[in-house]
CSV table of C-alpha atoms and ligand atoms in Angstrom, one decimal:
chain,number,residue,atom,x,y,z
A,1,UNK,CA,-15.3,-0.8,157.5
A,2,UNK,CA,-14.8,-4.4,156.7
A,3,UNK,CA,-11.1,-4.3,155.1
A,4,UNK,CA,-10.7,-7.1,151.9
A,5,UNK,CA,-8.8,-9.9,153.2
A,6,UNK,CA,-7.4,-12.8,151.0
A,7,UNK,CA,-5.8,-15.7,152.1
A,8,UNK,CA,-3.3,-18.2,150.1
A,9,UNK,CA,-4.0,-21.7,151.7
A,10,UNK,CA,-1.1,-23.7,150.5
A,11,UNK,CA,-2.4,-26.6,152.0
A,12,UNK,CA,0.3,-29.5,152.4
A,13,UNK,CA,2.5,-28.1,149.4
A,14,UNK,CA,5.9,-26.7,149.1
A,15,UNK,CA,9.4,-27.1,150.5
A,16,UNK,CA,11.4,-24.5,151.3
A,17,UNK,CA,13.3,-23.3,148.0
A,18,UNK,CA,9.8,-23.2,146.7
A,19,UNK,CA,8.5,-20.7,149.7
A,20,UNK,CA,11.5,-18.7,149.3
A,21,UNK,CA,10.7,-18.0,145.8
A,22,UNK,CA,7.5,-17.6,146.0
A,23,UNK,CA,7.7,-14.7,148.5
A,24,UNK,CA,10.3,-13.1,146.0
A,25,UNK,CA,8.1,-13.6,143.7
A,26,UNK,CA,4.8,-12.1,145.1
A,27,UNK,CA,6.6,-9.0,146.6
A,28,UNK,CA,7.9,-8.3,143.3
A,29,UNK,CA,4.6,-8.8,141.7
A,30,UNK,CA,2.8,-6.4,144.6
A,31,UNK,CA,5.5,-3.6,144.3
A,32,UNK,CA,4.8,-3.1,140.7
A,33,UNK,CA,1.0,-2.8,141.6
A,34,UNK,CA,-0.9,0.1,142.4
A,35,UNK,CA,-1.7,0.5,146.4
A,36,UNK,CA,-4.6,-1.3,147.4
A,37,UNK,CA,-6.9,-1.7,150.8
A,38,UNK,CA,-6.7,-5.5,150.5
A,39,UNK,CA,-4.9,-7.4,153.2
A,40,UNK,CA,-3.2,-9.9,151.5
A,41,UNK,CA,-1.8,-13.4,153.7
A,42,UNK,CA,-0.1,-16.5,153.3
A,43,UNK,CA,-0.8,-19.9,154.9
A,44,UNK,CA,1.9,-22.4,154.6
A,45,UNK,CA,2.2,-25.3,156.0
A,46,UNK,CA,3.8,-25.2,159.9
A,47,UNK,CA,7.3,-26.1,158.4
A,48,UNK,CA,7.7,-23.0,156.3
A,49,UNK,CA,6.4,-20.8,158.8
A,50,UNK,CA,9.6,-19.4,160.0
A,51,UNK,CA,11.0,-18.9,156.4
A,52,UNK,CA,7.8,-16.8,155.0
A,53,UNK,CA,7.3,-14.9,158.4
A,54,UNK,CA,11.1,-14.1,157.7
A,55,UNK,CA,10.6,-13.7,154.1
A,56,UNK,CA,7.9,-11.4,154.7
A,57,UNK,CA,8.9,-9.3,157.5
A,58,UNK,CA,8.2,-5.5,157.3
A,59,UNK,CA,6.3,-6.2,154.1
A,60,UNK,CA,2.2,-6.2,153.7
A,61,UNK,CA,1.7,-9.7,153.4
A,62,UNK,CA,0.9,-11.6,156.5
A,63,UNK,CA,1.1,-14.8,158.0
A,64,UNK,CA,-1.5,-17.3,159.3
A,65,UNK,CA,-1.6,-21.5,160.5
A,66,UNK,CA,-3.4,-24.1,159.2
A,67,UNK,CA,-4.3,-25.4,162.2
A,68,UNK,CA,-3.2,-24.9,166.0
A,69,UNK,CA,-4.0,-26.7,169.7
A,70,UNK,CA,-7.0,-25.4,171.8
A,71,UNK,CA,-4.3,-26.3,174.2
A,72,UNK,CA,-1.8,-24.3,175.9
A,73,UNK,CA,1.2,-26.5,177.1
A,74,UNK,CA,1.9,-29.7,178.3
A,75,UNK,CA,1.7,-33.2,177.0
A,76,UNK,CA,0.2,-33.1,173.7
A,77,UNK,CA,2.6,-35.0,171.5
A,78,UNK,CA,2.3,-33.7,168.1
A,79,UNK,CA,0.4,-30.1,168.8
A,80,UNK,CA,1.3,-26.2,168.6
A,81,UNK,CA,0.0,-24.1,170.6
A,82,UNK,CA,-1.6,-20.6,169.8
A,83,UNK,CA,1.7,-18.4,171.4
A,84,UNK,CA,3.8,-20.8,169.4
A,85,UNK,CA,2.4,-19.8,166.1
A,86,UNK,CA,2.3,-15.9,167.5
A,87,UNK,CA,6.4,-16.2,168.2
A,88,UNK,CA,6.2,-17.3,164.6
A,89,UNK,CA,5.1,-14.0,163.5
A,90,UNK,CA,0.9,-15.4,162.5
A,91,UNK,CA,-1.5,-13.1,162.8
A,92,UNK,CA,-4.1,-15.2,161.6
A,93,UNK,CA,-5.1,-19.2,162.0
A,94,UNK,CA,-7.2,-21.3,160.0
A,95,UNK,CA,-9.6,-23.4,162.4
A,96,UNK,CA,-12.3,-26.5,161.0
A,97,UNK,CA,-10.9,-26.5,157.3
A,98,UNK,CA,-13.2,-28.9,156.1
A,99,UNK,CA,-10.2,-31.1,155.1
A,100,UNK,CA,-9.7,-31.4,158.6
A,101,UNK,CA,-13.6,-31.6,159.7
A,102,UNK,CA,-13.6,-34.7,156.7
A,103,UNK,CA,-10.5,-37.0,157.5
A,104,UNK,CA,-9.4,-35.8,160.8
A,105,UNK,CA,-12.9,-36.0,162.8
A,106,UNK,CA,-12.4,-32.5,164.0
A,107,UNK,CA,-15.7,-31.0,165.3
A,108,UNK,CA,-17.3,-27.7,166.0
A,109,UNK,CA,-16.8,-28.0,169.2
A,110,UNK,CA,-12.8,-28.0,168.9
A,111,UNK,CA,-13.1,-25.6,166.2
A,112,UNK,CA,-14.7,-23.4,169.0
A,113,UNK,CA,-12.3,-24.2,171.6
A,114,UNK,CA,-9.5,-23.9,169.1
A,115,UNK,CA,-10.7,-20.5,168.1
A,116,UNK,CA,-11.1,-19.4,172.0
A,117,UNK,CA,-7.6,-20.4,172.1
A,118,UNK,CA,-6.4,-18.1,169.3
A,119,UNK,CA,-8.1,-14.9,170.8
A,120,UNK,CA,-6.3,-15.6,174.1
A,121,UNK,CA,-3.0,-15.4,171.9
A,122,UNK,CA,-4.0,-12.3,170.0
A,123,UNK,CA,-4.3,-14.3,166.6
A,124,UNK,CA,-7.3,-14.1,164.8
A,125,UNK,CA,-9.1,-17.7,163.6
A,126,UNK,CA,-10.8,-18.3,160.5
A,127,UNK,CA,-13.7,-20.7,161.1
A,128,UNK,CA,-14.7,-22.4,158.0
A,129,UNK,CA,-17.7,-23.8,157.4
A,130,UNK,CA,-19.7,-25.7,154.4
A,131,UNK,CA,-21.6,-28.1,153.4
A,132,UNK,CA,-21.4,-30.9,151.1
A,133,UNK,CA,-23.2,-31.5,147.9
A,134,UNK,CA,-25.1,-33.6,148.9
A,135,UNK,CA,-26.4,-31.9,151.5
A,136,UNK,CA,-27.1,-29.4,149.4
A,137,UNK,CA,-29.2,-31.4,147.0
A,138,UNK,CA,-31.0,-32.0,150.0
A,139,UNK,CA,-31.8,-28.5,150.8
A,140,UNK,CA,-29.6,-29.0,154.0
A,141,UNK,CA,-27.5,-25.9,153.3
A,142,UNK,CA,-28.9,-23.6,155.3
A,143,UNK,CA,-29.4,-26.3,158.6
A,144,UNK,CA,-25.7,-27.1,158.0
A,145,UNK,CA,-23.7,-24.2,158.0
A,146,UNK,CA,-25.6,-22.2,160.5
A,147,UNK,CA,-25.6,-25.2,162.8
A,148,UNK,CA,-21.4,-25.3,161.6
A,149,UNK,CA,-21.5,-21.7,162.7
A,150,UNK,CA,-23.0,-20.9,166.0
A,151,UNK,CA,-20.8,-24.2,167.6
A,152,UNK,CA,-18.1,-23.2,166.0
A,153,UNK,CA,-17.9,-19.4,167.5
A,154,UNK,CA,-15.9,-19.5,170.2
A,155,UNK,CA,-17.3,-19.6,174.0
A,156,UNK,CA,-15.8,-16.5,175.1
A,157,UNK,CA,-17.3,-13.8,176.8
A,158,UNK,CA,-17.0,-10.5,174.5
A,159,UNK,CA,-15.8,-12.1,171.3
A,160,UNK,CA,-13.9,-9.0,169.9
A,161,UNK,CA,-15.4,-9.5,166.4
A,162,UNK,CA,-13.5,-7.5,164.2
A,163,UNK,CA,-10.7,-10.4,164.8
A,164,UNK,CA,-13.0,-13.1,163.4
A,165,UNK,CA,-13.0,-14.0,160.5
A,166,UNK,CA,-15.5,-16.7,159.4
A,167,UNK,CA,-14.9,-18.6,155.9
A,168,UNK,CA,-17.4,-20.0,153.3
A,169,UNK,CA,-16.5,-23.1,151.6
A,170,UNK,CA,-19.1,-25.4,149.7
A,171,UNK,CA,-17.3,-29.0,150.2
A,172,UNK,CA,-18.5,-29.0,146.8
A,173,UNK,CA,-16.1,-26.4,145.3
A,174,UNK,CA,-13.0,-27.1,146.9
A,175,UNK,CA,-10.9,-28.5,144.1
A,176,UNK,CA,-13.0,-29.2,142.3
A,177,UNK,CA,-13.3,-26.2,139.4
A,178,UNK,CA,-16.5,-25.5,140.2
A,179,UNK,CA,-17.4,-22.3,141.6
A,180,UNK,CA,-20.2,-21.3,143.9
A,181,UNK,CA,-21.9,-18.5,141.8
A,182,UNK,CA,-21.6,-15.1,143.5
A,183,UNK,CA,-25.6,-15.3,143.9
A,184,UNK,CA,-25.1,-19.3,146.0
A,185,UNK,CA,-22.5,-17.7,147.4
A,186,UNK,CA,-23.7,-14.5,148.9
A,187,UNK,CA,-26.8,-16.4,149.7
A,188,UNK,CA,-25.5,-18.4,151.9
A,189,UNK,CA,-23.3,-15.7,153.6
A,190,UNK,CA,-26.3,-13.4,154.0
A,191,UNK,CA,-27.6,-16.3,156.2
A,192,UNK,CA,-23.9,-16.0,158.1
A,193,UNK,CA,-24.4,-12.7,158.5
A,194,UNK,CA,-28.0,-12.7,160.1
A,195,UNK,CA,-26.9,-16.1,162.3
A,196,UNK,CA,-23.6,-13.6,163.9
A,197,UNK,CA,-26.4,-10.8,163.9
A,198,UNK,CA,-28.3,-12.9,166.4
A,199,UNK,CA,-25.4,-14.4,168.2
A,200,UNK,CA,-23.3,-10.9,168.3
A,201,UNK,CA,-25.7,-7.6,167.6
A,202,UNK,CA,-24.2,-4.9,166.0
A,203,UNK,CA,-20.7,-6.1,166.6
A,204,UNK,CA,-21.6,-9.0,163.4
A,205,UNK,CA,-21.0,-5.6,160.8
A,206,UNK,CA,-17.6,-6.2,161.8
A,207,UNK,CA,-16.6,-9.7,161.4
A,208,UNK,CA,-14.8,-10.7,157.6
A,209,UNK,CA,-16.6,-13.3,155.8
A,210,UNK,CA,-14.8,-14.7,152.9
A,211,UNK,CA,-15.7,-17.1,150.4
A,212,UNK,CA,-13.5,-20.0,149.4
A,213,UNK,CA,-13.8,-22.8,146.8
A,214,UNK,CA,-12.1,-23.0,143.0
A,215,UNK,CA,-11.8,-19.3,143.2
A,216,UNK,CA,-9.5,-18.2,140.3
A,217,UNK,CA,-8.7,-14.6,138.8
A,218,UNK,CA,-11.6,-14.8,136.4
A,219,UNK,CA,-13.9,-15.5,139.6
A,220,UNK,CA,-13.1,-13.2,142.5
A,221,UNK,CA,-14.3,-9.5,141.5
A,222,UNK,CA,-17.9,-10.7,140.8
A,223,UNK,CA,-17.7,-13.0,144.1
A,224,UNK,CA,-16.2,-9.6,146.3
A,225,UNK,CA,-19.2,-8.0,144.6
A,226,UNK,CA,-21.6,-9.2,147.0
A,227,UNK,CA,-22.3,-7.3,149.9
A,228,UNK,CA,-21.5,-9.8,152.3
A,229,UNK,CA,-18.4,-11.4,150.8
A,230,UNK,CA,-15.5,-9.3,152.3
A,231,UNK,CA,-12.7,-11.5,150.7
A,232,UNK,CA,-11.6,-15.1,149.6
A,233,UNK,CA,-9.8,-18.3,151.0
A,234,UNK,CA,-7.9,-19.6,147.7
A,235,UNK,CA,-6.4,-22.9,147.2
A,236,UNK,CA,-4.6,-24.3,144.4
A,237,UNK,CA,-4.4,-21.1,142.2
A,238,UNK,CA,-2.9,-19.0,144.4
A,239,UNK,CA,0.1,-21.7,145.0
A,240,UNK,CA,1.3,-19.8,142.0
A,241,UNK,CA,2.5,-16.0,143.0
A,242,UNK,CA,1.9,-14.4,139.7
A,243,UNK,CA,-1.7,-15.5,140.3
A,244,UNK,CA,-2.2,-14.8,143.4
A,245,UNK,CA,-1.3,-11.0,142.4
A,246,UNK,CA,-3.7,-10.9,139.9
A,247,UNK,CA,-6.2,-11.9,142.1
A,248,UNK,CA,-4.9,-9.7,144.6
A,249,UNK,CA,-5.0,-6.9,141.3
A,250,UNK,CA,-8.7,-7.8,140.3
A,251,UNK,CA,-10.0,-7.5,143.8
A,252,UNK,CA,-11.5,-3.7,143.4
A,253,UNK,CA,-13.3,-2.8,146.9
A,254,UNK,CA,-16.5,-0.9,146.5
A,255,UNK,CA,-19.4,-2.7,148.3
A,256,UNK,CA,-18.1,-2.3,151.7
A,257,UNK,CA,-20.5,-2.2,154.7
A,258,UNK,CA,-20.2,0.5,157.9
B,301,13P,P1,-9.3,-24.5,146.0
B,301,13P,O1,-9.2,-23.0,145.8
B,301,13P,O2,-8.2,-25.2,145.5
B,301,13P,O3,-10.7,-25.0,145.6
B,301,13P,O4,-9.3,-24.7,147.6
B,301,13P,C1,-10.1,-23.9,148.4
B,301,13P,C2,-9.7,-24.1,149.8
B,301,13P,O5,-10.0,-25.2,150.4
B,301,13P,C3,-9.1,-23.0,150.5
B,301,13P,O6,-9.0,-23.2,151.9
């Protein structure tokens, strides 16, 4: 069974007061809810990694990067490695944001070796993949992201794929308010689905796919409605707590797969 999993990408926002309060605020919000399956993490920038994995310690929330090294050690001015982030207290990583494919040049190919890098650390990466709109209006979608997908897997041997997690995001509805419908959506993460099928037989069943892109609280139940959307990659409204918890509240489980 393909647990929910939604993630908070703050992005480069927040200082330290502001992360403090937030995870007061969330936990407060998530022990007044009702129990619920959903795996619910936080993705701060590296800075305030310390201070949430603190902040959250014992709790249900997790932890993940925004980005990390494909390399190990050494000289690489400026880079954090995989075990660095897992000292931290991440469990998970984002890899190929397209933020970071767009104005830092960062190909699938890194995003591959980046993600290879992860599993060796016991994190799990979150490839993210997407097209732009203009691609789209040229009936690229399809070419793009699956080509985005298969180099972006990483080159390991027996890719345990229940610690993948592989994210959605139209270039077109990041920031921008305008939400893939849950029918583009799940299109387009059917196609995922059939592209991991190929690459990793059966083992594809297990590996989350979330959607990302203006999702709000209004947005996510009839997006997690589709069978192969297993849980969302939220920007700007979850930098606010109380949101985040009602998106965290309005994500009800039913279609899940094996
Ligand atoms: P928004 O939810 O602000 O559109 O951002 C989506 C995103 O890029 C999450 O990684």
């Amino acid at each position: 069974m393909r647990r929910p999993l939604l993630v908070a990408n703050w992005k480069m926002n927040k200082d330290r007061d502001g992360a403090r309060a937030y995870a007061r605020a969330l936990l407060t919000a998530l022990e007044a809810a009702p129990p619920s399956e959903t795996e619910v993490v936080v993705a701060p920038p590296f800075t305030l990694l310390e201070t949430l994995g603190t902040a959250f310690e014992g709790s249900r929330v997790g932890l993940a990067a925004q980005n990390v090294s494909a390399e190990v050690q050494g000289a690489h001015t400026g880079e954090i490695s995989a075990e660095m982030l897992s000292e931290l207290g991440c469990q998970y990583c984002l890899v190929g944001h397209s933020e970071r494919r767009a104005n830092q040049g960062e190909t699938s190919t890194q995003v591959a070796e980046k993600a290879a890098a992860l599993l060796e650390a016991g994190l799990r990466p979150i490839i993210c993949v997407g097209e732009t709109g203009a691609e789209r209006e040229a009936g690229r979608t399809a070419e793009i992201v699956g080509q985005q997908l298969e180099m972006s897997l990483p080159r390991i041997s027996t890719p345990t794929a229940n610690h993948l997690v592989v994210a959605y995001e139209p270039v077109w509805a990041i920031g921008t308010g305008v939400t893939a419908t849950p029918e583009q959506a799940q299109e387009v993460q059917a196609l995922l689905r059939e592209r991991l099928r190929t690459i990793l037989g059966e083992s594809a069943e297990d590996v989350r796919l979330q959607y990302g892109g203006s999702v709000g609280p209004h947005t996510i139940q009839a997006l997690m409605n589709q069978p192969d959307i297993d849980g969302a990659l939220i920007g700007s409204a979850a930098l606010d707590p109380e949101t985040f918890e009602q998106m965290i509240a309005n994500t009800h489980w039913e279609n899940t797969s094996p």
